[in-house]
Amino acid sequence: MKETSTDGAPPFATDLTTWGDRTAIVTGEQRLTYAQLDVLVEARAAELGPARRLVLLAASNTLEFVVTYLGALRGGHAVLLAAAGAPDHLADLTARYDPDVVALDPTRSTALDERRPGTAHELHPELAVLLSTSGSTGSSKLVRLSQENVDSNARSIATYLGLAPDDLAATTLPPQYCYGLSVINSHLAAGAGLLLTSRSVVDRCFWADFDRAGATSFAGVPHTFELLDRSGFGDLARPSLRYVTQAGGRMAPEVVRKYARLGRRDGWDLVVMYGQTEATARIAYLPPALALQRPEAIGVAIPGGELTIEPVDGAAPGAGELTYRGPNVMLGYAEGPADLARGRDVHVLRTGDLARQGGDGLFEVIGRRSRFVKLFGLRVDLDEVERQLRQRGIDALCAGDDAGLAVATTAAVDVTHLAGHTAVELGLPRSSVAAIAVDALPRLTNGKPDHRAVLELARQEPRRRPAGAGVAELFARTLGLDAVADDDTFVSCGGDSLSYVELSVQLERTLGHLPANWHVTPVGALRAQARRPLRRSGTIETNVAVRALAILAVVAHHTGAFVVPGGAHLLLAVAGFNFARFSLDAGRWRRGAARIAVPTVAWLAVVAATSDDFSIAHALLVNGWLGDADRSEYWFTEALLPIVLGFGYLASRRSVARTLARHPFWFPVSVTVAALAVRFDLDPLPDLSYRIFRPHEIAWLFGIGWAAASARTSGQRLVVSGLVAVAVPGFFGRADQEWVVALGLLALVWVAAVPILRPLDRAASMLAAASLYVYLTHWQVFPPLLRTFGAPVAVTGSLLVGIGVAWVVGSGRRFRPWAARTRARNGAASSRSPSFA
């Protein structure tokens, strides 16, 4: 078997030692220099052996993937990349191309499956990388890329982005996708670093890692920017961010302008790019300085490339098919192993896009010549989708645009299942595919398929699935959304602590268990975690249980049913716990505070107007300061509101936000320690009566809740437990109250979930979600019930009234679909506010 030198391999795979001690890779656990990376790559190249072979590699943003990918390139092997999470496609590629080596689990260092010692293939000397031609359509048609293709495109990208060794890119895209792979290649070519992560941009842990590592860039497709909108990306500064790139499909000009302005404000550039897998990755880019003036343009050809417009019959004046020439144009396609021996078949790339060139020299894509659409960064061949459906015995027409995919069929199938199956096969979010049952497929007068009519039918057809059909529907129904995508999370959809309580219980019923960190786990991943049918008992998250028990204790204590003091103070700690989960990501604390203030002020204004026992000071939430301190029934809301405003304002300051991102646990601990200075009278503030009701005296409880939610290790939980041990004893003046508060706080710190009988979990969740409204209304509800029927009825009535009020307040979200559609159109998911009480 012929041995191959590494002379033809891309330099970014062979010359790693050029950059010495420069940072090459950053992960959550380690930081590797180029010299250290070179040792790993050389070992992997040796493991793959000197004989040139076809290597099928499951791609993921992990160190093991990067090492195996670079090792294979260094050894001169041909690397076939496929998504690590698509087992059916991997199996199809294995059967179709018969690779010599398979690495299907890139998280393990011993993942190489040596199928034979040598090779069964004739590989063209220039062949380096094989990528799917159309995203995840399930097609086995591949793009053949040479060493020169990969190297030249990497160097060109590094040139126009001005990459330098100090740059560090976060890997926000999958590397089997040419855009994601180009980020890796171009940064290694420039001696820059990679922050390897598989987290979503809506996950606050992603941004904590980003800021801690000092990352300078990330890449996004149009859907990425929708997620950024939802998560309040513009609310917090990213001090190390230098630029953001966008490709993978056309982004609306108004969105380009929005992010260009945001970047100008915060000191980073938006670089809009255009490309295709057939050109390795990039074809054109829009200089950042022109993004505001020409947001609709794709820009100019990349360094070393040339763009031209070729005439097309029937095209608008000045428009034609966009063609590209350059060293990054593919060798050609492969549809089977025999094609791997072929040399160059393609010299000029006909993109299939209709475009025009403006007087300023910038190119603009205005449409498609062929039947392809680009969705979520994936190029979907509509004819291929129709062909695959026909192979399954389904006669259908498929159409698409930038908004989604539509399938019309005459087959006797469940269209809901058809839409879901098609979305899975294409690797698209479920919400982006609509399926419609028709009596006859729409045709033009000449008998040809009327694909425009298919799109129109889809727009008229509701895309909702029956309630309770799955996890996505559960999210949509609870959060008041028309549709939820597989890569959406509870946080990215704008969930708050009220919906968190409701959804957590329903999700456990659906899945059979409640996964850890479900609120930041994508919907698609949650669906995959379904287990056995539910048993008679289950679990409920501890913060939900504490919240429900605390409000029950408050009502019971006030009615005299039983005495368990400290419930309201525990609610304050739970509010801090929820503040950490639902307000820090998107700066939504103002709206969260409004959700406390508005119903409280409205209710107390009515109470003050109809009762001599309460005054306007109560309605304005200042009674404890300016009114009758002996009428302190509503001290909890009077304390909670300024604490939320104060902590929220502090966390939203840019300098503080940077510190918080780098130290998500130690920052709330430090704030809590500062608040304890007031608790221990180490401050210059005067002593006041009823100190356990004063916001500045009890802010430490909110801080401990915040720190408890942020603790990730046993050591950190011990730190929070130490704060509890220091702060609680002696503060309340009665041992029973201090025991209740201390045990509740420690439960938040150490216990993730508690067992509960299945019939009780729904009741507990409803009570926890309604805690603010129970607290507000019970003072007016229980006195007449107590006098007439006794304490048990007074407690029950108070709880039911509060739950009913909460249901009425939240009913608009569930029963006004027009409001949900308006929020969806306006991207208003990001404005849905958190609730702390």
Short mmCIF file of N, CA and C in Angstrom, two decimals, residues 699-829:
data_model
loop_
_atom_site.label_atom_id
_atom_site.label_comp_id
_atom_site.label_asym_id
_atom_site.label_seq_id
_atom_site.Cartn_x
_atom_site.Cartn_y
_atom_site.Cartn_z
N ALA A 699 -32.17 41.82 52.72
CA ALA A 699 -31.70 41.58 51.35
C ALA A 699 -30.78 40.37 51.28
N TRP A 700 -30.13 40.03 52.37
CA TRP A 700 -29.23 38.88 52.36
C TRP A 700 -29.96 37.57 52.06
N LEU A 701 -31.26 37.49 52.41
CA LEU A 701 -32.03 36.29 52.08
C LEU A 701 -32.15 36.13 50.56
N PHE A 702 -32.44 37.23 49.87
CA PHE A 702 -32.50 37.22 48.41
C PHE A 702 -31.13 36.82 47.84
N GLY A 703 -30.06 37.36 48.43
CA GLY A 703 -28.71 37.04 47.97
C GLY A 703 -28.36 35.58 48.16
N ILE A 704 -28.78 34.98 49.27
CA ILE A 704 -28.51 33.56 49.50
C ILE A 704 -29.26 32.71 48.48
N GLY A 705 -30.49 33.09 48.15
CA GLY A 705 -31.22 32.37 47.10
C GLY A 705 -30.50 32.45 45.76
N TRP A 706 -29.99 33.62 45.43
CA TRP A 706 -29.22 33.82 44.19
C TRP A 706 -27.98 32.92 44.19
N ALA A 707 -27.25 32.94 45.29
CA ALA A 707 -26.04 32.12 45.38
C ALA A 707 -26.37 30.63 45.34
N ALA A 708 -27.48 30.22 45.95
CA ALA A 708 -27.87 28.81 45.95
C ALA A 708 -28.14 28.33 44.52
N ALA A 709 -28.81 29.16 43.72
CA ALA A 709 -29.09 28.78 42.34
C ALA A 709 -27.83 28.73 41.49
N SER A 710 -26.80 29.48 41.90
CA SER A 710 -25.56 29.57 41.12
C SER A 710 -24.52 28.54 41.54
N ALA A 711 -24.74 27.88 42.68
CA ALA A 711 -23.76 26.89 43.17
C ALA A 711 -23.78 25.65 42.29
N ARG A 712 -22.59 25.19 41.86
CA ARG A 712 -22.49 24.04 40.97
C ARG A 712 -21.71 22.88 41.57
N THR A 713 -20.93 23.13 42.59
CA THR A 713 -20.10 22.09 43.18
C THR A 713 -20.42 21.95 44.67
N SER A 714 -19.98 20.85 45.25
CA SER A 714 -20.19 20.66 46.69
C SER A 714 -19.49 21.73 47.49
N GLY A 715 -18.30 22.13 47.04
CA GLY A 715 -17.59 23.19 47.74
C GLY A 715 -18.37 24.49 47.74
N GLN A 716 -18.96 24.83 46.61
CA GLN A 716 -19.75 26.05 46.54
C GLN A 716 -21.00 25.95 47.42
N ARG A 717 -21.60 24.78 47.46
CA ARG A 717 -22.78 24.61 48.31
C ARG A 717 -22.40 24.72 49.79
N LEU A 718 -21.21 24.26 50.13
CA LEU A 718 -20.75 24.43 51.51
C LEU A 718 -20.57 25.90 51.85
N VAL A 719 -20.10 26.69 50.89
CA VAL A 719 -19.95 28.13 51.11
C VAL A 719 -21.31 28.76 51.41
N VAL A 720 -22.32 28.42 50.61
CA VAL A 720 -23.65 28.99 50.84
C VAL A 720 -24.21 28.50 52.17
N SER A 721 -23.98 27.24 52.49
CA SER A 721 -24.42 26.72 53.79
C SER A 721 -23.77 27.48 54.93
N GLY A 722 -22.51 27.85 54.75
CA GLY A 722 -21.83 28.66 55.76
C GLY A 722 -22.49 30.02 55.93
N LEU A 723 -22.91 30.62 54.83
CA LEU A 723 -23.61 31.90 54.92
C LEU A 723 -24.92 31.74 55.70
N VAL A 724 -25.63 30.64 55.45
CA VAL A 724 -26.87 30.38 56.19
C VAL A 724 -26.58 30.24 57.68
N ALA A 725 -25.53 29.50 58.01
CA ALA A 725 -25.18 29.27 59.41
C ALA A 725 -24.79 30.55 60.12
N VAL A 726 -24.20 31.47 59.39
CA VAL A 726 -23.78 32.75 59.98
C VAL A 726 -24.94 33.71 60.10
N ALA A 727 -25.80 33.75 59.07
CA ALA A 727 -26.79 34.82 58.98
C ALA A 727 -28.06 34.57 59.78
N VAL A 728 -28.54 33.33 59.82
CA VAL A 728 -29.87 33.08 60.37
C VAL A 728 -29.94 33.13 61.89
N PRO A 729 -29.05 32.45 62.61
CA PRO A 729 -29.18 32.43 64.08
C PRO A 729 -29.19 33.83 64.69
N GLY A 730 -30.18 34.08 65.54
CA GLY A 730 -30.26 35.33 66.27
C GLY A 730 -30.94 36.46 65.52
N PHE A 731 -31.28 36.29 64.25
CA PHE A 731 -31.85 37.41 63.50
C PHE A 731 -33.33 37.58 63.77
N PHE A 732 -34.09 36.49 63.86
CA PHE A 732 -35.54 36.59 63.96
C PHE A 732 -36.04 36.67 65.39
N GLY A 733 -35.22 36.31 66.37
CA GLY A 733 -35.63 36.44 67.76
C GLY A 733 -36.48 35.30 68.26
N ARG A 734 -36.70 34.28 67.45
CA ARG A 734 -37.45 33.11 67.91
C ARG A 734 -36.88 31.89 67.20
N ALA A 735 -36.65 30.85 68.01
CA ALA A 735 -35.94 29.68 67.50
C ALA A 735 -36.72 28.95 66.42
N ASP A 736 -38.07 28.83 66.59
CA ASP A 736 -38.82 28.07 65.59
C ASP A 736 -38.76 28.72 64.21
N GLN A 737 -38.82 30.04 64.16
CA GLN A 737 -38.74 30.72 62.87
C GLN A 737 -37.35 30.56 62.25
N GLU A 738 -36.34 30.61 63.06
CA GLU A 738 -34.98 30.46 62.54
C GLU A 738 -34.73 29.04 62.03
N TRP A 739 -35.31 28.05 62.68
CA TRP A 739 -35.17 26.67 62.18
C TRP A 739 -35.89 26.50 60.84
N VAL A 740 -37.09 27.07 60.73
CA VAL A 740 -37.85 26.97 59.48
C VAL A 740 -37.07 27.62 58.33
N VAL A 741 -36.57 28.82 58.55
CA VAL A 741 -35.86 29.53 57.50
C VAL A 741 -34.56 28.81 57.15
N ALA A 742 -33.81 28.38 58.14
CA ALA A 742 -32.53 27.72 57.88
C ALA A 742 -32.72 26.42 57.11
N LEU A 743 -33.69 25.60 57.53
CA LEU A 743 -33.92 24.33 56.83
C LEU A 743 -34.40 24.57 55.40
N GLY A 744 -35.25 25.56 55.21
CA GLY A 744 -35.71 25.87 53.86
C GLY A 744 -34.57 26.33 52.97
N LEU A 745 -33.69 27.17 53.50
CA LEU A 745 -32.54 27.63 52.72
C LEU A 745 -31.60 26.48 52.39
N LEU A 746 -31.34 25.64 53.35
CA LEU A 746 -30.44 24.51 53.09
C LEU A 746 -31.05 23.53 52.08
N ALA A 747 -32.37 23.40 52.09
CA ALA A 747 -33.01 22.55 51.08
C ALA A 747 -32.78 23.11 49.68
N LEU A 748 -32.88 24.43 49.52
CA LEU A 748 -32.60 25.05 48.23
C LEU A 748 -31.16 24.80 47.79
N VAL A 749 -30.26 24.77 48.75
CA VAL A 749 -28.84 24.61 48.44
C VAL A 749 -28.51 23.18 48.04
N TRP A 750 -29.03 22.20 48.77
CA TRP A 750 -28.53 20.83 48.66
C TRP A 750 -29.46 19.85 47.95
N VAL A 751 -30.74 20.14 47.90
CA VAL A 751 -31.71 19.16 47.38
C VAL A 751 -32.28 19.67 46.07
N ALA A 752 -32.06 18.93 45.00
CA ALA A 752 -32.56 19.37 43.69
C ALA A 752 -34.05 19.11 43.53
N ALA A 753 -34.52 17.99 44.03
CA ALA A 753 -35.93 17.63 43.89
C ALA A 753 -36.34 16.78 45.08
N VAL A 754 -37.64 16.78 45.38
CA VAL A 754 -38.16 16.00 46.50
C VAL A 754 -39.28 15.11 45.98
N PRO A 755 -39.44 13.92 46.56
CA PRO A 755 -40.51 13.01 46.11
C PRO A 755 -41.87 13.55 46.49
N ILE A 756 -42.86 13.22 45.65
CA ILE A 756 -44.23 13.68 45.91
C ILE A 756 -45.19 12.71 45.26
N LEU A 757 -46.33 12.47 45.90
CA LEU A 757 -47.36 11.63 45.31
C LEU A 757 -47.91 12.32 44.07
N ARG A 758 -48.17 11.52 43.03
CA ARG A 758 -48.55 12.09 41.75
C ARG A 758 -49.77 13.01 41.83
N PRO A 759 -50.83 12.69 42.59
CA PRO A 759 -51.98 13.61 42.62
C PRO A 759 -51.65 14.97 43.23
N LEU A 760 -50.57 15.04 44.03
CA LEU A 760 -50.27 16.29 44.72
C LEU A 760 -49.36 17.22 43.92
N ASP A 761 -48.68 16.70 42.89
CA ASP A 761 -47.70 17.56 42.22
C ASP A 761 -48.37 18.70 41.48
N ARG A 762 -49.53 18.43 40.88
CA ARG A 762 -50.24 19.50 40.18
C ARG A 762 -50.73 20.56 41.15
N ALA A 763 -51.25 20.12 42.30
CA ALA A 763 -51.72 21.08 43.29
C ALA A 763 -50.57 21.94 43.81
N ALA A 764 -49.43 21.30 44.06
CA ALA A 764 -48.27 22.06 44.55
C ALA A 764 -47.79 23.07 43.52
N SER A 765 -47.77 22.67 42.27
CA SER A 765 -47.31 23.59 41.23
C SER A 765 -48.25 24.77 41.08
N MET A 766 -49.57 24.52 41.14
CA MET A 766 -50.54 25.61 41.03
C MET A 766 -50.39 26.57 42.21
N LEU A 767 -50.19 26.04 43.38
CA LEU A 767 -50.05 26.88 44.56
C LEU A 767 -48.77 27.71 44.49
N ALA A 768 -47.68 27.08 44.08
CA ALA A 768 -46.41 27.80 43.97
C ALA A 768 -46.51 28.91 42.93
N ALA A 769 -47.11 28.61 41.78
CA ALA A 769 -47.22 29.61 40.73
C ALA A 769 -48.09 30.79 41.16
N ALA A 770 -49.05 30.55 42.04
CA ALA A 770 -49.98 31.59 42.46
C ALA A 770 -49.57 32.26 43.76
N SER A 771 -48.35 32.03 44.23
CA SER A 771 -47.96 32.49 45.57
C SER A 771 -48.13 34.00 45.76
N LEU A 772 -47.76 34.80 44.76
CA LEU A 772 -47.91 36.26 44.91
C LEU A 772 -49.37 36.64 45.09
N TYR A 773 -50.26 36.04 44.30
CA TYR A 773 -51.67 36.40 44.35
C TYR A 773 -52.35 35.86 45.61
N VAL A 774 -51.91 34.70 46.09
CA VAL A 774 -52.40 34.21 47.38
C VAL A 774 -52.02 35.19 48.48
N TYR A 775 -50.76 35.64 48.45
CA TYR A 775 -50.29 36.57 49.49
C TYR A 775 -51.09 37.88 49.45
N LEU A 776 -51.34 38.40 48.25
CA LEU A 776 -52.04 39.68 48.13
C LEU A 776 -53.49 39.58 48.60
N THR A 777 -54.16 38.52 48.24
CA THR A 777 -55.61 38.47 48.46
C THR A 777 -56.01 37.86 49.80
N HIS A 778 -55.13 37.09 50.42
CA HIS A 778 -55.60 36.32 51.58
C HIS A 778 -55.98 37.20 52.76
N TRP A 779 -55.41 38.40 52.84
CA TRP A 779 -55.75 39.28 53.97
C TRP A 779 -57.22 39.70 53.92
N GLN A 780 -57.79 39.76 52.73
CA GLN A 780 -59.20 40.13 52.60
C GLN A 780 -60.12 38.91 52.59
N VAL A 781 -59.56 37.73 52.24
CA VAL A 781 -60.39 36.54 52.09
C VAL A 781 -60.60 35.82 53.42
N PHE A 782 -59.55 35.65 54.20
CA PHE A 782 -59.69 34.73 55.33
C PHE A 782 -60.48 35.28 56.52
N PRO A 783 -60.49 36.61 56.83
CA PRO A 783 -61.21 37.04 58.05
C PRO A 783 -62.69 36.64 58.07
N PRO A 784 -63.49 36.90 57.02
CA PRO A 784 -64.89 36.47 57.12
C PRO A 784 -65.05 34.94 57.13
N LEU A 785 -64.23 34.25 56.40
CA LEU A 785 -64.30 32.78 56.43
C LEU A 785 -63.91 32.24 57.79
N LEU A 786 -62.92 32.85 58.41
CA LEU A 786 -62.46 32.40 59.73
C LEU A 786 -63.55 32.59 60.77
N ARG A 787 -64.23 33.74 60.70
CA ARG A 787 -65.28 34.01 61.67
C ARG A 787 -66.46 33.06 61.50
N THR A 788 -66.76 32.69 60.25
CA THR A 788 -67.97 31.91 60.00
C THR A 788 -67.72 30.40 60.01
N PHE A 789 -66.61 29.98 59.44
CA PHE A 789 -66.41 28.54 59.22
C PHE A 789 -65.19 27.96 59.95
N GLY A 790 -64.30 28.78 60.44
CA GLY A 790 -63.13 28.27 61.12
C GLY A 790 -61.89 28.26 60.24
N ALA A 791 -60.76 27.91 60.85
CA ALA A 791 -59.46 28.03 60.20
C ALA A 791 -59.30 27.15 58.96
N PRO A 792 -59.69 25.86 58.99
CA PRO A 792 -59.46 25.04 57.79
C PRO A 792 -60.12 25.61 56.54
N VAL A 793 -61.36 26.06 56.65
CA VAL A 793 -62.06 26.64 55.50
C VAL A 793 -61.40 27.96 55.11
N ALA A 794 -60.95 28.74 56.09
CA ALA A 794 -60.30 30.01 55.80
C ALA A 794 -59.02 29.80 55.01
N VAL A 795 -58.25 28.80 55.39
CA VAL A 795 -57.01 28.51 54.66
C VAL A 795 -57.34 28.05 53.24
N THR A 796 -58.26 27.10 53.13
CA THR A 796 -58.61 26.56 51.81
C THR A 796 -59.16 27.65 50.90
N GLY A 797 -60.06 28.45 51.42
CA GLY A 797 -60.64 29.53 50.62
C GLY A 797 -59.61 30.53 50.17
N SER A 798 -58.68 30.88 51.04
CA SER A 798 -57.63 31.84 50.69
C SER A 798 -56.76 31.31 49.57
N LEU A 799 -56.40 30.04 49.66
CA LEU A 799 -55.56 29.45 48.62
C LEU A 799 -56.30 29.39 47.29
N LEU A 800 -57.58 28.98 47.32
CA LEU A 800 -58.34 28.85 46.08
C LEU A 800 -58.57 30.20 45.41
N VAL A 801 -58.84 31.22 46.19
CA VAL A 801 -59.04 32.56 45.61
C VAL A 801 -57.76 33.05 44.96
N GLY A 802 -56.63 32.88 45.65
CA GLY A 802 -55.35 33.30 45.08
C GLY A 802 -55.03 32.57 43.79
N ILE A 803 -55.29 31.24 43.77
CA ILE A 803 -55.05 30.46 42.55
C ILE A 803 -55.97 30.94 41.44
N GLY A 804 -57.22 31.22 41.78
CA GLY A 804 -58.16 31.71 40.78
C GLY A 804 -57.75 33.04 40.19
N VAL A 805 -57.28 33.96 41.03
CA VAL A 805 -56.82 35.26 40.53
C VAL A 805 -55.62 35.08 39.61
N ALA A 806 -54.70 34.21 40.03
CA ALA A 806 -53.53 33.95 39.18
C ALA A 806 -53.95 33.37 37.84
N TRP A 807 -54.95 32.50 37.85
CA TRP A 807 -55.43 31.90 36.60
C TRP A 807 -56.04 32.96 35.69
N VAL A 808 -56.82 33.86 36.27
CA VAL A 808 -57.44 34.93 35.47
C VAL A 808 -56.37 35.83 34.88
N VAL A 809 -55.38 36.20 35.68
CA VAL A 809 -54.31 37.08 35.19
C VAL A 809 -53.55 36.42 34.05
N GLY A 810 -53.32 35.11 34.16
CA GLY A 810 -52.55 34.43 33.12
C GLY A 810 -53.37 33.85 31.99
N SER A 811 -54.70 34.01 32.06
CA SER A 811 -55.53 33.36 31.05
C SER A 811 -55.34 33.94 29.66
N GLY A 812 -55.00 35.22 29.57
CA GLY A 812 -54.81 35.83 28.26
C GLY A 812 -53.73 35.14 27.47
N ARG A 813 -52.68 34.69 28.16
CA ARG A 813 -51.59 34.03 27.47
C ARG A 813 -52.04 32.70 26.87
N ARG A 814 -53.02 32.08 27.50
CA ARG A 814 -53.42 30.75 27.03
C ARG A 814 -54.59 30.80 26.05
N PHE A 815 -55.42 31.84 26.15
CA PHE A 815 -56.66 31.82 25.37
C PHE A 815 -56.81 33.00 24.41
N ARG A 816 -55.74 33.72 24.15
CA ARG A 816 -55.81 34.78 23.14
C ARG A 816 -54.74 34.51 22.09
N PRO A 817 -55.03 33.66 21.13
CA PRO A 817 -54.01 33.29 20.13
C PRO A 817 -53.53 34.48 19.33
N TRP A 818 -54.38 35.49 19.16
CA TRP A 818 -53.90 36.65 18.40
C TRP A 818 -52.74 37.33 19.10
N ALA A 819 -52.76 37.34 20.42
CA ALA A 819 -51.65 37.96 21.15
C ALA A 819 -50.39 37.13 20.99
N ALA A 820 -50.54 35.80 21.02
CA ALA A 820 -49.37 34.94 20.82
C ALA A 820 -48.78 35.15 19.44
N ARG A 821 -49.64 35.28 18.42
CA ARG A 821 -49.12 35.49 17.07
C ARG A 821 -48.42 36.83 16.96
N THR A 822 -48.98 37.85 17.63
CA THR A 822 -48.34 39.16 17.59
C THR A 822 -46.98 39.12 18.25
N ARG A 823 -46.89 38.43 19.40
CA ARG A 823 -45.60 38.31 20.06
C ARG A 823 -44.61 37.59 19.19
N ALA A 824 -45.07 36.51 18.52
CA ALA A 824 -44.16 35.74 17.67
C ALA A 824 -43.66 36.58 16.52
N ARG A 825 -44.57 37.36 15.89
CA ARG A 825 -44.15 38.17 14.74
C ARG A 825 -43.17 39.25 15.16
N ASN A 826 -43.38 39.82 16.35
CA ASN A 826 -42.53 40.92 16.79
C ASN A 826 -41.32 40.47 17.56
N GLY A 827 -41.11 39.15 17.63
CA GLY A 827 -39.96 38.64 18.39
C GLY A 827 -40.09 38.93 19.85
N ALA A 828 -41.36 38.99 20.33
CA ALA A 828 -41.58 39.44 21.68
C ALA A 828 -41.33 38.39 22.73
N ALA A 829 -40.89 37.22 22.32
CA ALA A 829 -40.57 36.22 23.34
C ALA A 829 -39.54 36.73 24.31
#
